[in-house]
Coordinates of C-alpha atoms in Angstrom, one line a residue:
Chain A
M1 CA -19.6 8.5 22.6
S2 CA -18.7 5.0 21.7
E3 CA -22.4 4.0 22.1
H4 CA -23.4 6.8 19.8
H5 CA -21.0 5.6 17.2
H6 CA -22.5 2.1 17.4
I7 CA -25.9 3.5 16.8
L8 CA -24.7 5.5 13.8
I9 CA -23.3 2.3 12.3
Q10 CA -26.6 0.5 12.8
Q11 CA -28.4 3.4 11.1
I12 CA -25.9 3.4 8.2
S13 CA -26.5 -0.3 7.8
K14 CA -30.2 0.6 7.1
G15 CA -29.2 3.1 4.5
D16 CA -29.2 6.3 6.6
K17 CA -27.1 8.8 4.7
Q18 CA -27.3 11.4 7.5
A19 CA -25.8 8.8 9.9
L20 CA -23.0 8.3 7.5
A21 CA -22.4 12.1 7.3
A22 CA -22.4 12.2 11.1
L23 CA -19.9 9.4 11.3
Y24 CA -17.8 11.0 8.6
R25 CA -17.7 14.3 10.6
A26 CA -16.7 12.5 13.7
F27 CA -13.8 10.5 12.2
E28 CA -12.8 12.2 9.0
R29 CA -10.0 14.3 10.4
P30 CA -8.2 11.7 12.6
V31 CA -8.6 8.9 10.0
Y32 CA -7.2 11.3 7.3
K33 CA -4.3 12.3 9.6
F34 CA -3.5 8.6 10.1
I35 CA -3.7 7.8 6.4
V36 CA -1.6 10.8 5.3
S37 CA 1.0 10.1 7.9
R38 CA 1.5 6.7 6.3
L39 CA 1.4 7.8 2.6
N40 CA 2.9 11.3 2.6
D41 CA 0.5 12.1 -0.3
P42 CA -2.5 14.3 0.6
H43 CA -4.3 13.6 -2.7
E44 CA -3.9 9.9 -2.4
A45 CA -4.8 10.0 1.3
A46 CA -8.0 11.9 0.4
D47 CA -8.9 9.1 -2.0
I48 CA -8.2 6.4 0.5
L49 CA -10.3 8.3 3.1
H50 CA -13.1 8.3 0.6
E51 CA -12.8 4.6 0.0
V52 CA -12.8 3.9 3.7
F53 CA -16.2 5.6 4.1
I54 CA -17.6 4.0 1.0
D55 CA -16.6 0.7 2.5
I56 CA -18.3 1.7 5.8
W57 CA -21.5 2.5 3.8
R58 CA -21.4 -0.8 2.1
V59 CA -20.4 -3.1 4.9
A60 CA -21.9 -1.4 8.0
G61 CA -24.3 -4.3 8.3
S62 CA -21.4 -6.7 8.9
F63 CA -20.2 -4.7 11.9
E64 CA -20.8 -7.1 14.9
G65 CA -20.1 -4.6 17.6
R66 CA -17.4 -6.8 19.2
S67 CA -14.8 -4.0 18.8
Q68 CA -15.1 -0.2 19.1
V69 CA -16.3 1.6 16.0
K70 CA -13.1 3.6 16.2
T71 CA -10.8 0.6 15.9
W72 CA -13.0 -0.9 13.2
I73 CA -12.7 2.2 11.1
F74 CA -9.0 2.6 11.7
G75 CA -8.6 -1.1 10.8
I76 CA -10.2 -0.5 7.4
A77 CA -7.9 2.5 6.8
Y78 CA -4.9 0.5 8.0
R79 CA -5.6 -2.3 5.5
K80 CA -6.3 0.1 2.6
V81 CA -2.9 1.8 3.1
I82 CA -1.2 -1.6 3.1
D83 CA -2.8 -2.3 -0.2
V84 CA -1.4 1.0 -1.6
H85 CA 2.0 0.1 -0.3
R86 CA 1.8 -3.3 -1.9
K87 CA 0.9 -1.7 -5.2
R88 CA 3.8 0.6 -4.9
A89 CA 6.0 -2.3 -3.9
R90 CA 7.4 0.1 -1.4
V91 CA 10.7 -0.9 0.2
T92 CA 10.4 -0.8 4.0
V93 CA 13.1 0.7 6.1
T94 CA 15.2 -1.7 8.1
D95 CA 14.4 -2.4 11.7
E96 CA 18.0 -2.5 12.7
V97 CA 19.1 0.2 15.0
P98 CA 22.8 1.0 15.3
E99 CA 24.2 1.3 18.8
T100 CA 24.7 4.9 19.8
D101 CA 24.9 7.0 22.9
E102 CA 21.2 6.9 23.8
V103 CA 21.2 9.4 26.7
Q104 CA 22.8 12.0 24.5
E105 CA 20.5 11.2 21.7
A106 CA 17.4 11.6 23.9
A107 CA 18.7 14.9 25.2
D108 CA 19.4 16.1 21.7
T109 CA 16.0 14.9 20.5
S110 CA 14.1 16.9 23.1
Y111 CA 15.8 20.0 22.0
A112 CA 15.4 19.2 18.3
I113 CA 11.7 18.6 18.6
K114 CA 11.0 21.8 20.5
Q115 CA 13.0 23.8 17.9
E116 CA 12.3 22.0 14.6
A117 CA 8.9 20.5 13.9
E118 CA 9.8 19.9 10.3
H119 CA 12.6 17.5 11.4
L120 CA 10.0 15.3 13.1
R121 CA 7.9 15.2 10.0
Y122 CA 10.9 14.3 8.0
C123 CA 12.0 11.6 10.4
V124 CA 8.6 10.1 10.8
G125 CA 8.6 9.9 7.0
T126 CA 11.7 7.7 7.0
L127 CA 10.1 5.0 9.2
S128 CA 8.7 1.8 7.8
D129 CA 4.9 1.6 7.5
E130 CA 4.7 -0.7 10.5
H131 CA 6.6 1.7 12.7
R132 CA 4.8 4.7 11.3
T133 CA 1.4 3.1 12.0
A134 CA 2.3 2.4 15.6
V135 CA 3.6 5.9 16.2
S136 CA 0.6 7.5 14.5
L137 CA -1.9 5.6 16.5
A138 CA -0.1 6.0 19.8
F139 CA 0.7 9.7 19.4
Y140 CA -1.9 11.2 17.1
E141 CA -4.8 9.2 18.4
D142 CA -3.5 8.3 22.0
M143 CA -4.7 4.7 21.5
T144 CA -4.0 2.0 23.9
C145 CA -1.7 -0.8 23.1
A146 CA -4.7 -3.2 22.8
E147 CA -6.4 -0.9 20.3
I148 CA -3.4 -0.6 18.1
S149 CA -2.9 -4.3 18.3
E150 CA -6.5 -4.9 17.1
I151 CA -6.1 -2.5 14.2
A152 CA -2.8 -3.9 13.0
G153 CA -3.8 -7.5 13.7
V154 CA -0.7 -8.3 15.7
P155 CA 0.0 -9.2 19.4
E156 CA 0.4 -6.3 21.8
G157 CA 4.0 -7.4 22.4
T158 CA 4.7 -6.7 18.7
I159 CA 3.2 -3.3 19.0
K160 CA 5.4 -2.4 22.0
S161 CA 8.4 -3.7 20.1
R162 CA 7.6 -1.7 17.0
L163 CA 7.1 1.5 19.1
H164 CA 10.4 0.8 20.9
H165 CA 12.2 0.4 17.5
A166 CA 10.4 3.4 16.1
K167 CA 11.4 5.5 19.0
K168 CA 15.1 4.6 18.6
L169 CA 15.0 5.3 14.8
L170 CA 13.3 8.6 15.4
M171 CA 15.8 9.7 18.0
R172 CA 18.7 8.7 15.8
C173 CA 17.2 10.5 12.9
L174 CA 16.4 13.7 14.9
S175 CA 19.8 13.6 16.6
G176 CA 21.5 13.2 13.3
R177 CA 19.7 16.1 11.7
I178 CA 20.5 18.4 14.6
E179 CA 24.2 17.4 14.5
G180 CA 24.2 18.0 10.7
R181 CA 22.7 21.4 11.2
A182 CA 25.2 22.2 13.9
V183 CA 28.1 21.2 11.7
A184 CA 26.7 23.3 8.8
Chain B
M1 CA 9.4 -2.1 41.1
T2 CA 8.2 -5.5 39.9
R3 CA 9.0 -5.2 36.2
T4 CA 12.4 -5.0 34.6
R5 CA 13.9 -1.9 33.0
E6 CA 13.4 -3.4 29.5
E7 CA 9.7 -4.0 30.2
I8 CA 9.3 -0.4 31.4
E9 CA 11.1 0.9 28.4
L10 CA 8.6 -0.9 26.1
E11 CA 5.7 0.8 27.8
L12 CA 7.1 4.4 27.8
A13 CA 5.1 5.4 24.8
F14 CA 1.9 4.4 26.5
A15 CA 3.0 6.2 29.7
V16 CA 3.4 9.3 27.5
N17 CA 0.0 9.0 25.8
G18 CA -1.7 8.4 29.2
T19 CA -3.4 5.1 28.4
L20 CA -1.7 2.9 31.0
P21 CA -3.6 1.8 34.2
D22 CA -2.8 3.8 37.3
A23 CA -0.8 1.0 38.9
D24 CA 1.4 0.6 35.8
M25 CA 1.8 4.4 35.6
A26 CA 2.9 4.7 39.2
E27 CA 5.6 2.0 38.7
I28 CA 6.9 3.8 35.6
E29 CA 7.1 7.1 37.5
D30 CA 9.2 5.4 40.1
W31 CA 11.5 4.2 37.4
L32 CA 11.7 7.7 35.9
L33 CA 12.8 9.1 39.2
A34 CA 15.6 6.6 39.4
D35 CA 16.9 6.3 35.8
D36 CA 18.3 9.3 33.9
Q37 CA 18.1 7.6 30.5
L38 CA 14.5 6.5 30.9
R39 CA 13.7 10.0 31.9
A40 CA 15.4 11.5 28.9
E41 CA 13.6 9.0 26.6
H42 CA 10.3 9.8 28.2
A43 CA 10.9 13.5 27.7
A44 CA 11.8 12.9 24.1
L45 CA 8.7 10.8 23.4
A46 CA 6.5 13.4 25.2
A47 CA 8.0 16.1 22.9
I48 CA 7.4 14.0 19.8
R49 CA 3.8 13.3 20.9
S50 CA 3.2 17.0 21.7
D51 CA 4.5 18.0 18.3
M52 CA 2.4 15.4 16.5
Q53 CA -0.7 16.4 18.3
T54 CA -0.4 20.1 17.3
E55 CA 0.4 19.3 13.7
E56 CA -2.0 20.9 11.4
V57 CA -3.5 18.7 8.7
N58 CA -5.8 20.0 5.9
S59 CA -8.3 17.2 5.6
P60 CA -10.9 17.0 2.8
G61 CA -13.6 18.2 5.3
E62 CA -16.9 19.2 3.7
F63 CA -15.6 18.7 0.2
G64 CA -14.8 15.1 1.0
L65 CA -18.3 14.7 2.5
A66 CA -19.9 16.1 -0.6
R67 CA -17.9 13.7 -2.7
L68 CA -18.9 10.8 -0.4
M69 CA -22.6 11.7 -0.5
R70 CA -22.5 12.0 -4.3
D71 CA -21.0 8.5 -4.6
V72 CA -23.3 7.0 -2.0
K73 CA -26.2 8.3 -4.0
R74 CA -24.8 6.9 -7.2
D75 CA -24.2 3.6 -5.3
A76 CA -27.8 3.5 -4.2
V77 CA -29.0 4.1 -7.8
S78 CA -26.9 1.4 -9.2
E79 CA -28.3 -1.0 -6.6
N80 CA -31.8 -0.4 -8.0
T81 CA -30.8 -1.1 -11.5
P82 CA -30.7 -4.6 -12.9
V83 CA -27.5 -6.3 -12.1
A84 CA -25.4 -6.5 -15.2
A85 CA -24.4 -9.9 -16.4
P86 CA -21.0 -10.9 -15.2
P87 CA -18.3 -10.1 -17.7
V88 CA -17.5 -12.9 -20.1
Q89 CA -14.5 -14.8 -19.0
K90 CA -11.8 -13.7 -21.4
N91 CA -10.0 -16.4 -23.2
R92 CA -6.6 -16.4 -21.5
S93 CA -5.0 -17.9 -24.5
W94 CA -6.2 -15.1 -26.7
M95 CA -5.1 -12.5 -24.2
W96 CA -1.7 -14.1 -23.9
Q97 CA -1.4 -14.3 -27.7
L98 CA -2.3 -10.6 -28.0
A99 CA 0.4 -9.7 -25.6
A100 CA 2.8 -12.1 -27.3
A101 CA 2.0 -10.5 -30.7
V102 CA 2.8 -7.0 -29.4
A103 CA 6.1 -8.2 -28.0
M104 CA 6.8 -10.3 -31.0
V105 CA 6.3 -7.5 -33.5
A106 CA 8.6 -5.2 -31.5
L107 CA 11.3 -7.9 -30.9
L108 CA 11.2 -9.2 -34.4
G109 CA 11.4 -5.7 -35.7
Q110 CA 14.6 -5.2 -33.6
N111 CA 16.2 -8.6 -33.8
L112 CA 15.4 -9.9 -37.2
F113 CA 15.4 -7.0 -39.5
I114 CA 16.7 -3.8 -38.1
G115 CA 20.1 -5.2 -37.7
G116 CA 20.5 -5.8 -41.4
S117 CA 21.6 -3.1 -43.8
D118 CA 18.9 -3.8 -46.4
D119 CA 15.2 -4.1 -45.8
A120 CA 14.6 -7.3 -47.7
G121 CA 12.2 -9.5 -45.9
F122 CA 10.8 -6.7 -43.6
E123 CA 7.1 -6.7 -43.5
M124 CA 4.8 -5.0 -41.0
A125 CA 2.6 -7.4 -39.1
S126 CA -0.4 -5.7 -40.6
A127 CA 0.9 -5.7 -44.2
E128 CA -1.1 -7.0 -47.0
V129 CA 1.1 -10.0 -47.7
A130 CA -0.1 -13.5 -48.3
A131 CA 0.7 -15.8 -45.5
D132 CA 2.6 -19.1 -46.0
M133 CA 1.3 -20.6 -42.8
V134 CA -1.3 -20.0 -40.0
A135 CA -0.3 -21.0 -36.5
S136 CA -1.3 -20.6 -32.9
F137 CA 1.1 -20.8 -30.0
V138 CA 0.9 -22.9 -26.8
P139 CA -0.3 -20.6 -24.1
D140 CA 2.6 -21.5 -21.7
A141 CA 5.3 -20.9 -24.3
T142 CA 7.5 -18.0 -23.5
E143 CA 8.3 -15.1 -25.8
E144 CA 11.9 -16.2 -25.8
Q145 CA 10.9 -19.7 -27.0
I146 CA 8.8 -18.3 -29.8
R147 CA 11.4 -15.8 -30.8
T148 CA 14.1 -18.5 -30.9
L149 CA 12.0 -20.9 -32.9
L150 CA 11.0 -18.3 -35.5
L151 CA 14.6 -17.1 -35.9
D152 CA 15.9 -20.6 -36.3
L153 CA 13.3 -21.4 -39.0
E154 CA 13.6 -18.0 -40.7
V155 CA 9.9 -17.3 -40.2
E156 CA 8.2 -14.1 -39.4
I157 CA 4.8 -13.1 -38.1
I158 CA 3.1 -10.9 -40.6
A159 CA -0.4 -10.6 -39.0
G160 CA -2.4 -11.6 -36.0
P161 CA -3.6 -12.6 -33.8
S162 CA -7.1 -13.2 -35.2
A163 CA -10.1 -13.4 -33.0
L164 CA -9.4 -17.0 -32.5
G165 CA -5.7 -16.5 -31.7
F166 CA -4.2 -17.4 -35.0
Y167 CA -1.1 -15.7 -36.5
D168 CA -0.2 -15.4 -40.2
L169 CA 3.4 -16.5 -40.7
S170 CA 5.7 -16.1 -43.7
V171 CA 9.1 -17.5 -44.4
L172 CA 11.9 -15.0 -45.2
D173 CA 13.1 -14.6 -48.7
G174 CA 15.3 -17.5 -49.7
A175 CA 14.3 -19.6 -46.7
D176 CA 13.0 -23.2 -47.1
Q177 CA 9.3 -23.1 -46.6
S178 CA 9.0 -26.8 -46.4
A179 CA 11.7 -27.0 -43.7
A180 CA 10.0 -24.2 -41.8
M181 CA 6.7 -26.1 -41.8
T182 CA 8.4 -29.3 -40.6
G183 CA 10.2 -27.4 -37.9
L184 CA 7.0 -25.7 -36.7
M185 CA 5.1 -28.9 -36.6
A186 CA 7.9 -30.5 -34.6
A187 CA 8.0 -27.7 -32.0
T188 CA 5.0 -28.9 -30.0
E189 CA 6.1 -27.1 -26.8
V190 CA 5.8 -23.8 -28.6
I191 CA 3.3 -24.4 -31.5
E192 CA -0.2 -25.4 -30.7
S193 CA -1.3 -25.7 -34.3
V194 CA 0.1 -24.9 -37.7
E195 CA -1.4 -25.1 -41.2
N196 CA 0.1 -24.6 -44.6
V197 CA -2.0 -22.0 -46.4
Q198 CA 0.3 -21.3 -49.3
N199 CA -1.6 -21.5 -52.6

């Protein structure tokens, strides 16, 4: 499949619109899901997705084949969303994780997720963009640490650390929502 | 178990999404058997992943593709047309002065005249009033510097900027036009040029 994607990029670089359409159909859904998970705005996400594929059309000739097509495309999307956040001057959520009873939180979290998918969407939405990116690529796309590292342009250790923090923040958020519901 | 618990914890997400090599995965499974907390975290992460994987997203789909093809076609057409000449570099001084003029009109309207009970001396910047002086401002001068200077000298902007960045200035009723002119000429950090145009 990866080889097929490389061929599509080569064809796109020669102006083949059908190859662009084939690549779009292959990646449109996961890339959109990744973008919308970081923006929480379907309309803006659709515009960014469009820009990603316009960029692919324009710069396919510069793709050197050293990375996978998948990570190259997600890398373009990653940087475009960062640009959006910069324009919005979005405030990122703190990385600090308060100490809590982690075993209980994890147990609560498992229950919460099974019961309340909307809680997860809410809690993912509270993460910083860096955390959300790591979670999205790891769990929506099942990417390896190396692939996420390449897309985000940071060392693998940083990705592991971000996922670790994101996990703690998610568990705390989910646990808190369940407790709040129980109290109510 | 060759790695520490902390190292294993950092890899749990990749154990959950199944991207770890077999040897690493086997070691993590050993840890999971022995550590309740790691096992609970693993279960939580697996539940999070499962939920995210089943989440429905309405992507643009074929509508997005149609939009893409339309714009790609447009892109190809524009490539075949002669490249337009690069836009003329706008004169920064002029742009700055235009912005300053907008701010100045608003601020002078508020600070110089609105505060008074009578309207003596109030003139719109576009009013047909003969100017006493024509001046241009130093591009780096701040709005506050300009406002302070004009207030001190009892001068108002009555029109501008012109295409070349000049403003028509008028002294307020009862103010000393000669002193204002001297003050403007002396304020070289704010005034780039000033000319007496009073007939």
